[in-house]
Structure formats: C-alpha cells, structure tokens
XYZ file of C-alpha atoms in Angstrom:
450
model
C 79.642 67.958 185.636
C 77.462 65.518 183.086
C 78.544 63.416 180.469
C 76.125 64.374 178.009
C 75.192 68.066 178.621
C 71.413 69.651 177.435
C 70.718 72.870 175.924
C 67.752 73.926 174.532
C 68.137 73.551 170.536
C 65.730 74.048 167.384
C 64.930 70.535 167.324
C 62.975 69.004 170.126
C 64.929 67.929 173.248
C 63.379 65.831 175.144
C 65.232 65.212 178.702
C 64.962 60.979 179.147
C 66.786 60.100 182.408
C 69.179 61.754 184.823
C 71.604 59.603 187.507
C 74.485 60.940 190.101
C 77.580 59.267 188.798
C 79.927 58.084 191.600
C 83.155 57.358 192.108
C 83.627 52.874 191.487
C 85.936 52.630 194.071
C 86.499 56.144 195.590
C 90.243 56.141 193.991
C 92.016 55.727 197.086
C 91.320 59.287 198.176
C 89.852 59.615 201.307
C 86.588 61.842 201.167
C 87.529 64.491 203.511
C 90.820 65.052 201.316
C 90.537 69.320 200.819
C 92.067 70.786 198.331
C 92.833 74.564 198.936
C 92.735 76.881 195.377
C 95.308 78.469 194.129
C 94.810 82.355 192.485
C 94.978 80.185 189.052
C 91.766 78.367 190.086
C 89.969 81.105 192.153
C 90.217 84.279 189.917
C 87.884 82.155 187.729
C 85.191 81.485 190.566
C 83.351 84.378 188.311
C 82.671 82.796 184.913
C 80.949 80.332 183.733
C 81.838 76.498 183.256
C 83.722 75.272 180.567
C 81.110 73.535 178.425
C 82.882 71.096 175.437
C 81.231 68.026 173.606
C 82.264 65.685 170.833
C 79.906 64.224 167.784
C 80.630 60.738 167.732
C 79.118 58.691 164.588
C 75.368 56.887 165.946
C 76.542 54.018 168.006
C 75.991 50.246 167.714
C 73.228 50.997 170.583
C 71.382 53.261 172.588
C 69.151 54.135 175.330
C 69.327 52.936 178.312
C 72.454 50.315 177.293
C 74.471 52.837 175.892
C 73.932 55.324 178.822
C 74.550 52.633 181.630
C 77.979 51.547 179.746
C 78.783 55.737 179.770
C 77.749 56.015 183.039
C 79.910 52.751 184.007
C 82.834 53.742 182.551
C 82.505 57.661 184.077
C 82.278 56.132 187.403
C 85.882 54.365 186.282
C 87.180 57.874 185.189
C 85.653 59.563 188.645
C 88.316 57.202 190.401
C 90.966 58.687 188.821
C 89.974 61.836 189.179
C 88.482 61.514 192.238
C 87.509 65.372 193.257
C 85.903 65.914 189.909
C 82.975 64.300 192.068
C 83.998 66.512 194.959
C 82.224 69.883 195.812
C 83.395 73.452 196.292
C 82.977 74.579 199.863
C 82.655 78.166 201.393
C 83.977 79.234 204.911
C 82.975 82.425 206.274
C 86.240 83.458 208.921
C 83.610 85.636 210.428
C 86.598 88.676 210.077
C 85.171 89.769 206.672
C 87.462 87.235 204.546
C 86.041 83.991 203.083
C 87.724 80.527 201.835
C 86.950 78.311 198.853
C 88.129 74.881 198.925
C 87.496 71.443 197.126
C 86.173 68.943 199.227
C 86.479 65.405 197.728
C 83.302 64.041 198.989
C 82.840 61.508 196.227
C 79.232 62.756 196.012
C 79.403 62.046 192.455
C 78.635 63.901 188.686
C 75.430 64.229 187.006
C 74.585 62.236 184.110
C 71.942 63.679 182.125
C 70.537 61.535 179.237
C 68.168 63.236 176.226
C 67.292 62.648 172.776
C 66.936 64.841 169.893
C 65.645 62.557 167.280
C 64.446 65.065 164.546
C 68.186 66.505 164.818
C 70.897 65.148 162.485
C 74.912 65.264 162.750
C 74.808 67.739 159.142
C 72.693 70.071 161.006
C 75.536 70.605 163.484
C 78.638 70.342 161.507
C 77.541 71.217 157.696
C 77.718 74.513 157.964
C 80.130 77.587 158.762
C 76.879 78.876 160.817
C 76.349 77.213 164.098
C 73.058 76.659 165.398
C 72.374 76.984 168.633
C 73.749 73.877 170.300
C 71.834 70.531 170.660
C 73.142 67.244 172.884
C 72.570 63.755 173.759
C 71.323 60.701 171.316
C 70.532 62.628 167.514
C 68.651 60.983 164.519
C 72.645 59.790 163.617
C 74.821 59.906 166.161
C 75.523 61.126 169.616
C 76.939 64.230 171.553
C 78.773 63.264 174.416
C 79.486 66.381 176.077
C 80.855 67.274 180.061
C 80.545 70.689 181.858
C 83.071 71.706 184.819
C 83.362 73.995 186.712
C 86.291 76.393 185.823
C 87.635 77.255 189.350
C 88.417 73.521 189.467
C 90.403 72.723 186.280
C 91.540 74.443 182.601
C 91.791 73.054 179.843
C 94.163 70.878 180.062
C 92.784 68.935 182.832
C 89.657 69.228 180.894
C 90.757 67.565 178.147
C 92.848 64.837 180.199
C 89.555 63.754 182.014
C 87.751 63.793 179.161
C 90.713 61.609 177.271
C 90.312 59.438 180.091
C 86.739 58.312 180.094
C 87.022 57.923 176.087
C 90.076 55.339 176.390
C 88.947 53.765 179.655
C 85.460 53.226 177.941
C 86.597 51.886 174.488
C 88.934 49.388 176.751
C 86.274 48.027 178.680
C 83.470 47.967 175.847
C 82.451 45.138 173.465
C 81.967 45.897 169.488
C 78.457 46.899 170.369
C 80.179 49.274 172.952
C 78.582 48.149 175.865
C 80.327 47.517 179.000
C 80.561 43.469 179.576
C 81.551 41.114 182.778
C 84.773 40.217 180.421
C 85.398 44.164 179.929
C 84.656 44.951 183.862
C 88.247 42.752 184.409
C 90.590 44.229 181.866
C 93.269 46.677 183.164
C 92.250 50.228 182.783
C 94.939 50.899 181.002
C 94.981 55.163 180.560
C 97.381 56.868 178.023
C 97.100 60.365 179.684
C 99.369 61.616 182.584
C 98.218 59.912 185.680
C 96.682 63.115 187.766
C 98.292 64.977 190.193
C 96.110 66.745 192.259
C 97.383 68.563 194.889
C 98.062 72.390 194.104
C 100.774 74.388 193.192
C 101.873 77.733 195.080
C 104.568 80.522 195.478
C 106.260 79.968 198.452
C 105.033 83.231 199.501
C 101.618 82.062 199.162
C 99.026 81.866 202.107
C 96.715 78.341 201.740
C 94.425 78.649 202.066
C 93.934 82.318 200.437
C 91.806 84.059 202.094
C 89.388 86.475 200.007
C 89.058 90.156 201.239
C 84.999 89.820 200.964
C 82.522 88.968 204.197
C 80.719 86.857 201.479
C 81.293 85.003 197.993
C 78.517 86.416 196.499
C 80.112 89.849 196.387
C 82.016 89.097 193.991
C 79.474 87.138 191.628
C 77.908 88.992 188.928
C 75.878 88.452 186.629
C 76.071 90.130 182.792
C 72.965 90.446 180.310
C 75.169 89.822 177.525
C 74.457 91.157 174.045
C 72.728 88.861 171.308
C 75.942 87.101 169.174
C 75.454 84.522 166.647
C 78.410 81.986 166.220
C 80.516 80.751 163.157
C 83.038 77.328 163.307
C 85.512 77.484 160.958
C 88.301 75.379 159.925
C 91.590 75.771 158.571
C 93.339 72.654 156.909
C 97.191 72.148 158.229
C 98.377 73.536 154.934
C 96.450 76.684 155.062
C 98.045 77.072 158.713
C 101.471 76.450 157.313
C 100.789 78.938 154.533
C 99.747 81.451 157.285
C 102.405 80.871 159.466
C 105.035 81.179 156.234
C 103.716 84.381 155.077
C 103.460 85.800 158.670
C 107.373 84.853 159.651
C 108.551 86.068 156.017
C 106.801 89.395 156.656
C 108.451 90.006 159.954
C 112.162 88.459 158.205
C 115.269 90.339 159.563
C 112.155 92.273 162.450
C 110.941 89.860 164.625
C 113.221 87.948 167.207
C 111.615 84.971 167.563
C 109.580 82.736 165.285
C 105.906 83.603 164.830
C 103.602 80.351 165.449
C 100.898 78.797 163.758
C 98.303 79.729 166.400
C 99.899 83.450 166.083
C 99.644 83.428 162.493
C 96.113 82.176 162.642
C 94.261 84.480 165.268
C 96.208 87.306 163.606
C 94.484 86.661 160.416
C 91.415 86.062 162.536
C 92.013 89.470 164.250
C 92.431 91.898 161.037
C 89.410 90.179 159.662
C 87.156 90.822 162.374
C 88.583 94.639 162.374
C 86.912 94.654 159.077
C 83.872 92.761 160.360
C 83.455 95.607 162.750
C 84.013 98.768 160.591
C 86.402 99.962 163.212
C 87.792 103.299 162.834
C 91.606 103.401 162.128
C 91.918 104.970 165.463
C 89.979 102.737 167.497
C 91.737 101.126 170.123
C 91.434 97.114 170.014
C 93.035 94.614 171.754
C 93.665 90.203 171.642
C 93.631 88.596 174.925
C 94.762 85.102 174.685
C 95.128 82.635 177.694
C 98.560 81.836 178.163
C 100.002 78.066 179.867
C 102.254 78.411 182.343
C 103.096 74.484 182.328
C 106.663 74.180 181.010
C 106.660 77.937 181.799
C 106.928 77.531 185.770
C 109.259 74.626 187.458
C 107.528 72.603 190.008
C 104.224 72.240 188.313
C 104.185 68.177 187.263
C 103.062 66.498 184.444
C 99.571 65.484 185.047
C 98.899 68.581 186.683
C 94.867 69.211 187.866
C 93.878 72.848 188.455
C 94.393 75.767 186.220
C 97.761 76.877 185.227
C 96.855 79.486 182.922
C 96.675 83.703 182.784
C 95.219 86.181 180.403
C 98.045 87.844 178.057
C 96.873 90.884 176.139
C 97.864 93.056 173.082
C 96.668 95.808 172.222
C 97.156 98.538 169.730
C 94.867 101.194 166.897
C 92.995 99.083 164.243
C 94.440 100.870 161.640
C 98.108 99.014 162.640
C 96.125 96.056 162.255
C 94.787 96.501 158.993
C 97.342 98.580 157.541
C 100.950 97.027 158.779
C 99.814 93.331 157.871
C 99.480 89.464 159.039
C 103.211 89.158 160.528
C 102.657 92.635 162.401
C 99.967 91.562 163.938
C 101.212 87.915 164.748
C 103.866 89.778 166.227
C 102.148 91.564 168.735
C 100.473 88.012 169.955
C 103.957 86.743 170.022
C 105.217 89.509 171.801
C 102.344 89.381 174.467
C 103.030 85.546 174.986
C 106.705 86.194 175.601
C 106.128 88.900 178.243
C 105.208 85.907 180.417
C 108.851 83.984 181.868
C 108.902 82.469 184.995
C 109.504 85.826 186.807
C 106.928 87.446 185.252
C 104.428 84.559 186.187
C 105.467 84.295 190.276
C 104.931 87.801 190.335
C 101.623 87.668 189.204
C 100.565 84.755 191.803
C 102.317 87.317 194.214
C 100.509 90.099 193.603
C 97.267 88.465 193.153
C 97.215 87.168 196.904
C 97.221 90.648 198.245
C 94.992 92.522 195.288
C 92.697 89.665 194.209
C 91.120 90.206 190.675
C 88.799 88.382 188.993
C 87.759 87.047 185.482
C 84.354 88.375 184.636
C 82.194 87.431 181.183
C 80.940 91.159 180.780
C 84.507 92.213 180.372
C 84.905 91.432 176.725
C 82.341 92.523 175.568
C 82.426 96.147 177.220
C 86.215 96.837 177.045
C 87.606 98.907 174.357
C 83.956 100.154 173.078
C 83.278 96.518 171.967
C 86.786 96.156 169.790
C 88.239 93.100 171.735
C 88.800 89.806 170.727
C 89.576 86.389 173.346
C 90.581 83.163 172.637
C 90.867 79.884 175.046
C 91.103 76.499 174.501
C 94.608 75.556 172.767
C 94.870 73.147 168.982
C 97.173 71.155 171.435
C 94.395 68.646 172.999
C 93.292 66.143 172.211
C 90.300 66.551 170.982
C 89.441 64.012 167.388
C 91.084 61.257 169.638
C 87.936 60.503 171.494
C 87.108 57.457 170.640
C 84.939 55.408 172.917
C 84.667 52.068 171.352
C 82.335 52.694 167.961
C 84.103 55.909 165.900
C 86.307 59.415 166.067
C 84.282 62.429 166.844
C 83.204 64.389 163.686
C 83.067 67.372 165.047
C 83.259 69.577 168.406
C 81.223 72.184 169.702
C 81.319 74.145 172.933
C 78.076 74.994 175.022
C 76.128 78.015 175.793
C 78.807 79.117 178.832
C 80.372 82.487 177.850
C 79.154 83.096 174.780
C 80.489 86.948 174.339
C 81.149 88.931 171.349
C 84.593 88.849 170.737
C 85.321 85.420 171.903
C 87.039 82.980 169.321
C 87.582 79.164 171.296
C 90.188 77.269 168.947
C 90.126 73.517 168.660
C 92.815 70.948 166.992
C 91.168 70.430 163.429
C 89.277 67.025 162.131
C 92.388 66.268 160.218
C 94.571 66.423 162.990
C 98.429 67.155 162.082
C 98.652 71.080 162.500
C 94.861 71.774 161.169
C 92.624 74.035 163.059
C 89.364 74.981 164.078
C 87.767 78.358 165.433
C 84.409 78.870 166.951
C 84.021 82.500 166.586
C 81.310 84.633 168.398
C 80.230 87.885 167.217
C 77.398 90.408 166.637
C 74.870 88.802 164.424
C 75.649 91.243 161.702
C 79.627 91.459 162.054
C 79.715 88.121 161.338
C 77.578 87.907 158.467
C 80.724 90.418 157.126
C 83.190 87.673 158.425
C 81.632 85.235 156.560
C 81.649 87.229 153.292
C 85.050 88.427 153.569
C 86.485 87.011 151.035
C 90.150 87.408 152.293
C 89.639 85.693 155.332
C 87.476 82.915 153.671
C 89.725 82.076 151.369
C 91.519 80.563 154.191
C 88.834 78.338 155.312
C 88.173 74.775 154.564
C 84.230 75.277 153.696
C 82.474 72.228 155.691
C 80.940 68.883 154.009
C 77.631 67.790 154.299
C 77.911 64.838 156.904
C-alpha cells in the first residue's frame, strides 16, 4: 500500500523519494496477531489491487515537508489499522492444500513520493476522456492516492482507512498543513467506525480454509487484456432523481419494490453501452454488480475490516434492453440485488468452502462474446470528504488495476447529496459511440475546466 501511488502518465513522472511507513505505536496489536481469510477475502487473491486517489487543490507546501507530514500522519492511521502494515503469508500443509493468512507484522506501507510538474489538475478532470492516470505533486495540486491489496479489505474498509488518514491528518496539521510539536499532542480524534478486525464466518466454516491446490500460484493467472480507453462521467443529483423517477414510473403497478438511484443509473448506463456496442438484439449480455452484505448478514459489526461483498448478476438478450426501456432494465439490477437475503448469502460462504471459486480480471472481458458490463465501488463513501488540512478533493480517479472492457467503477459525485460519478472502460471505439450518444449524454454534467 502507498499513499501517493505512480503510474506512468503523458507528462513526465519523475519518482523523488520512497520510505516504509510504520506503524507510530504498533496499535496495541501484537505483531504475531494472524488473521485467517474468510471466502469474502480469498476468492479475490486473483485480481488486482484496488487502486483509488483523490485531487486535492496544490497545498500550502511541498516536497519533502509535505511528504514527511503525510507520511507522519499514515504512520498515525497504520495504528489504527494496524494489519494494513501486515503481510499475507502462505503455508504449504504438504497434503496438497495451502493457507493464506494476514500476519500483522507491523512491517509497514510504502510511501512513494513523485512529481509531475508539466501536469495540471484540468488535464485530469476537464474532460469526459481520461488520460491515462498521473500521481503525486502536479504543476497545481496533488494526487494522494493508496493501493491495497483486495484479499485484505473492500471498499468499505478502503474508504474508512482512507477517511482516516484524511481526518487524522487535517487534526494534527497547521494552516500550512504540516504536522507540528503542538499537532503531535492533540487527540486523534477519528469520525469513522473504530475497526474491527477480526473475521467473520459461518459457523460451518473451517479457519483457517484450506485451499484444494499444492501451491498458490495455481490459481494465479495472468490476462493480456484488450486495449480500452476510459471515460468519467458525472451525473448531477437531479439528473439521478430524474432517472430514478422515470425508471420507478415505468415499472408503476410491475415492479415490487422501489427501483434505486444506482439502479436507475447503471441501467441507463447499460442500454447505452448496448448501443455503444452494436449488439445484436439477440445477443446475450449481462450486469454484474458487487453486492454488500453488511446490514444484509447479522453478526458482521460496524467497523467491519475484510470484504463483505459478492458478485450479483443479470442477465438477459440486448434487444430487452433496448427495446423494453430504463425501468425494465433497472428492474433486472433490482431483482439481482434482492436475490441476495441472509439465506441466500450463508449459503454461498457454505458452498464456497468446499468448491472454492475465484474472481479473475479476464472474465469480463471474455464472457458473453464481450457483452458484459461490472461495476464496484458504491456512491455511498466517502469520497469528496477528504480533506487533509488545505482543500476537498476535486476529483477522483482510480489506477491502472483492472482496467477491463466492460467495467464501470461508480463514485459519490463532486456535489455530494445523491450526485454521481462513473468511470467507464470500454473499447477505444465503443466509447467514442458512448460519448456521442446523445441520449445518454444528455444525462451528463459535461466537466469544467479546473
């Protein structure tokens, strides 16, 4: 994990400094603590990290102050989440089955510090296109950015860490945000859920799970995926509310349950990347969306670090798509979400135990002759209220990690209060379509220059 992640960009990148960011005070957790995965956290042992960052306005410094006051207050947010500076560990039972556990060894995160001087904010954030993604200090501002690995938390715990380090930081900063002797003896006083870290299971559940392979690299692949260019699009809260309305009045006196704004939105998203695609009528497609099972499943606290989250699916002809309309389609989404009670979701931690599968990046793009869609990432977190002492983010991008056709990552808009944002991923020339469909632009707030 690093605070402020590089990838290589059009502008120069130049890499300035990099430090192993430890735990201040260990947290309290003693080093050898293990933490055993649940099916949750290991079916994604096969995909990438989750790779976010935030564009925070240029700061009152920066260089080495501003990265030592970062790197302080990380080593703050490492205490509380102590086996984010842990490591993964492998055991080989020598009767063909392997382990993976979390060791909390305190051994620390990567900071990696770089500058991209001849890059501005506007060249990230003023335009529909994205380019491909730059981090660290820019000609006017900064990208503060982290990268975890995705067998160890989801999005939620993402997030939370991530909310943590912000407020902890902007607590213990001056105006100039630098971290001062006065700062170093204020309470860390943290908004977020204080973390709970050890695991859920089924009572059924072996821990740790043992894996029916002699060796973990078995079951690592790697994909040569296919050349995608990206598009980040946002939708004010009124043009969500005007989705949602038109979606639940379509479905009136069908559906049995309201249709929500995400629902409404990836639906729309959906029938216009049908179009994108020239997909036949009869051409099967399918939306897999990643579905939370907190509130869904008693027993898993507030706070909650590890993944609690499955892959939902629906799937039906593109013609239904285009032809039966937005609430239709929303419908199907809802319907896939609602498939997934509490019975539903010990069942699949059941079943998964005995017939392990796992999460793979080439599976998007080569299921369903290319016609899939995926979304992760939920408008829920907190995202815009990452402040760390000099400004709110102006805009969030997600790294290089996963970058499929098919794969839309949605983000709580700029505005806050029920806007969105999509980061859409397609074939270089289907989205050139997207972006001239005129149906599905005219739901977009078109992005000003910075």
């Amino acid at each position: 994990m690093g605070s402020i992640e590089h990838m290589e960009a059009a502008g120069t990148v130049r890499i300035v400094s990099r430090r192993m960011v430890r735990p201040s005070s260990g947290g309290g957790t003693p080093p050898s603590e293990v933490i055993h995965l649940t099916p949750w956290d290991l079916r994604l042992l096969t995909i990438d990290h989750i790779q976010k960052g935030i564009l925070l306005p240029k700061p009152p410094v920066g260089g080495k102050r501003l990265v030592d006051a970062l790197a302080s207050s990380l080593a703050c947010a490492l205490d509380r989440y102590c086996y984010f500076a842990g490591r993964l560990a492998v055991e080989e039972l020598g009767d063909r089955t392997v382990t993976v556990a979390l060791r909390c060894t305190g051994d620390g995160a990567e900071l990696v510090h770089a500058a991209a001087p001849g890059v501005a904010v506007a060249d990230l954030v003023g335009s529909v296109h994205t380019p491909s993604p730059v981090v660290t200090e820019l000609a006017d501002g900064v990208f503060v950015a982290v990268s975890m690995n995705h067998s160890v938390g989801d999005g939620t715990s993402f997030w939370e860490f991530f909310n943590a380090w912000s407020e902890i930081h902007r607590h213990r900063a001056d105006v100039n945000g630098v971290i001062t002797d006065n700062g170093l003896n204020k309470m860390k006083m943290v908004s977020t859920p204080a973390p709970v870290l050890a695991r859920w299971f089924v009572e059924t559940s072996p821990v740790p799970i043992p894996l029916p392979f002699s060796k973990l690299q078995h079951v690592l692949r790697r994909f040569e995926l296919p050349p995608v260019r990206e598009g980040f699009f946002t939708f004010s809260a009124a043009s969500v509310k005007k989705l949602k309305a038109r979606a639940n009045a379509e479905m009136a006196g069908v559906a049995t349950a309201p249709i929500s704004s995400l629902q409404a939105l990836l639906a729309h998203l959906w029938r216009a990347v049908c179009r994108a695609r020239r997909l036949a009528p009869g051409q099967e497609t399918f939306y897999a969306v990643i579905i939370g099972c907190r509130g869904r499943v008693r027993g898993i606290p507030p706070g909650y670090v590890g993944n609690a989250v499955v892959p939902g699916r629906a799937v039906c002809a593109a013609g239904e798509v285009l032809e039966k309309g937005l609430g239709w389609t929303a419908w199907q989404l809802n319907r896939a979400v609602a498939s997934f009670d509490e019975a539903a979701l010990r069942g699949f931690l059941e079943r998964w135990v005995r017939e392990p599968t796992f999460s793979f990046t080439g599976d998007l793009s080569s299921a369903a002759g290319g016609a899939g869609l995926e979304t992760e990432s939920s408008p829920r977190f907190d995202v815009f209220g990452n402040d760390f002492g000099w400004g709110r983010p102006v805009g969030v991008r997600s790294g290089l990690g996963d970058k499929t056709d098919g794969k839309a990552t949605v983000f709580e808009g700029p505005e806050r209060g029920g806007s969105m944002s999509l980061e859409v991923c397609l074939a270089p020339d289907a989205l050139e379509r997207l972006v001239a469909d005129h149906e599905f632009m005219d739901a977009v707030t078109l992005p000003a220059r910075v």
